[in-house]
Amino acid sequence: MANVTVIGAQWGDEGKGKIVDWLASRADAVVRFQGGHNAGHTLVVGDQVYKLSLLPSGIVTGTLSIIGNGVVLDPWALKAEIEKLEGQGVDINTENFAIADNCPLILPLHRDLDGLRESAAGAGKIGTTGRGIGPAYEDKVGRRAIRVCDLAHLDALDAQLDRLCAHHDALRAGFGQPPVDRAALLDDLRGIAPFVLQFVQPVWKRLKKVRKAGARILFEGAQGVLLDVDHGTYPFVTSSNTVSGSAAAGSGLGPNAVGFVLGIVKAYTTRVGSGPFPTELEDETGQRLGERGHEFGTVTGRKRRCGWFDAVLVRQSCAISGVTGIALTKLDVLDGFEKVRICTGYRLRGKVLDYFPSHAADQAEVEPIYEEMDGWSGTTAGARSWADLPAQAIKYIQRVQELIETPVALVSTSPEREDTILVRDPFVD
């Protein structure tokens, strides 16, 4: 049996929650390996709706769920999320949930800095969620982070706080803010430490044991490849590597553990926040896509920008992240369109491109080249086999996989777990 790594192959919000939940019911362990509580997943199980931001999706089914070292952890957000899920009847305990002891922490000072920067940026705003994710990653690579393991040694934190505050106090002064209140920060950490520490362990060791036993591991990515700090639409990106390769570094397992890479792909394209978007539709069609797809962020509630499917971007994402097969989601949102379009290339100052350029100025200028197809009048909602799909919808799926040069492994036809057409089983292949 293969392990499976799930990543978003667009700008996030592709419907990973439902797919991960579907796969988690067949996995023995689910691991978050990057990002923070800025990535929202909505799970629908029966008549219950669960909204997760930090916890791995497997927690809802009682599957062993692990937050790996590649994640930046807001301990107060974690506590609030656990308490909310427990209020919905989800049992979270030390047997089914673990946190890597070497996770960096998101602190109140990170949230402060995130907000101050965005407020001062004006037209240069990146569009962060303001949750302190970026500043926390900066402190990690700057070797001044407070980590989960430090919660057990708060009385020996002076040297680390010196480094941390020397950096942040200077930044805060530039924004006209007072220095970090070290005493208040320590009090906050002392208050949350007992709750977090009950779940803490060297998860690389636990995962090694799980893998040795032949268990199936599901690696759960957050955001999407187009938000990757190296390969995304820089600088309008997140602060971590969202590609499948980071599953190894962010969990403590080697690269041969990544297994089948499943790229989640929406049947059209959406994006939250600022940044280039070649196929964006600022007309009635874009509004129709947004309304039918309920395109509002799980975490922020922000309205998503909508546009036609961009095969160039998805092909690039699949190549960069080594995608084995895709899960195509929200096909039903295209039901009833007389014509549908797919972007097959770009024009940039008279030149035709079959890739998305790296420079922001070029990204802003590219014009999409479209291929138009007939739409379908029948419904795809709730389909569980190819026979349930309109013929033209099948043609659309086939054309998508041709253009992105990656086969379709799953088709999701509603938020319900069982409304899924299985073409290729990631855990077997």
PDB file of C-alpha atoms in Angstrom, residues 108-109 112 116 161-162 164-185:
ATOM      1  CA  PRO A 108       1.089  37.576  19.736  1.00  0.00           C
ATOM      2  CA  LEU A 109       4.038  39.683  18.565  1.00  0.00           C
ATOM      3  CA  ASP A 112       1.067  42.382  15.705  1.00  0.00           C
ATOM      4  CA  LEU A 116       1.349  46.583  11.168  1.00  0.00           C
ATOM      5  CA  LEU A 161      13.901  36.162  24.321  1.00  0.00           C
ATOM      6  CA  ASP A 162      16.881  38.519  24.069  1.00  0.00           C
ATOM      7  CA  LEU A 164      13.686  37.605  19.632  1.00  0.00           C
ATOM      8  CA  CYS A 165      12.976  40.949  21.264  1.00  0.00           C
ATOM      9  CA  ALA A 166      16.072  42.645  19.857  1.00  0.00           C
ATOM     10  CA  HIS A 167      14.639  41.960  16.408  1.00  0.00           C
ATOM     11  CA  HIS A 168      10.991  42.758  17.102  1.00  0.00           C
ATOM     12  CA  ASP A 169      11.575  45.804  19.302  1.00  0.00           C
ATOM     13  CA  ALA A 170      13.449  47.506  16.476  1.00  0.00           C
ATOM     14  CA  LEU A 171      10.664  46.745  14.009  1.00  0.00           C
ATOM     15  CA  ARG A 172       7.976  47.868  16.430  1.00  0.00           C
ATOM     16  CA  ALA A 173       9.808  51.140  17.071  1.00  0.00           C
ATOM     17  CA  GLY A 174       9.762  51.802  13.340  1.00  0.00           C
ATOM     18  CA  PHE A 175       5.978  51.537  13.419  1.00  0.00           C
ATOM     19  CA  GLY A 176       5.743  53.747  16.494  1.00  0.00           C
ATOM     20  CA  GLN A 177       4.868  50.855  18.787  1.00  0.00           C
ATOM     21  CA  PRO A 178       6.211  50.082  22.282  1.00  0.00           C
ATOM     22  CA  PRO A 179       8.694  47.236  22.889  1.00  0.00           C
ATOM     23  CA  VAL A 180       7.500  43.661  23.434  1.00  0.00           C
ATOM     24  CA  ASP A 181       6.129  43.149  26.934  1.00  0.00           C
ATOM     25  CA  ARG A 182       8.322  40.197  27.889  1.00  0.00           C
ATOM     26  CA  ALA A 183       6.608  39.584  31.221  1.00  0.00           C
ATOM     27  CA  ALA A 184       3.168  39.453  29.603  1.00  0.00           C
ATOM     28  CA  LEU A 185       4.469  37.138  26.877  1.00  0.00           C
TER      29      LEU A 185
END
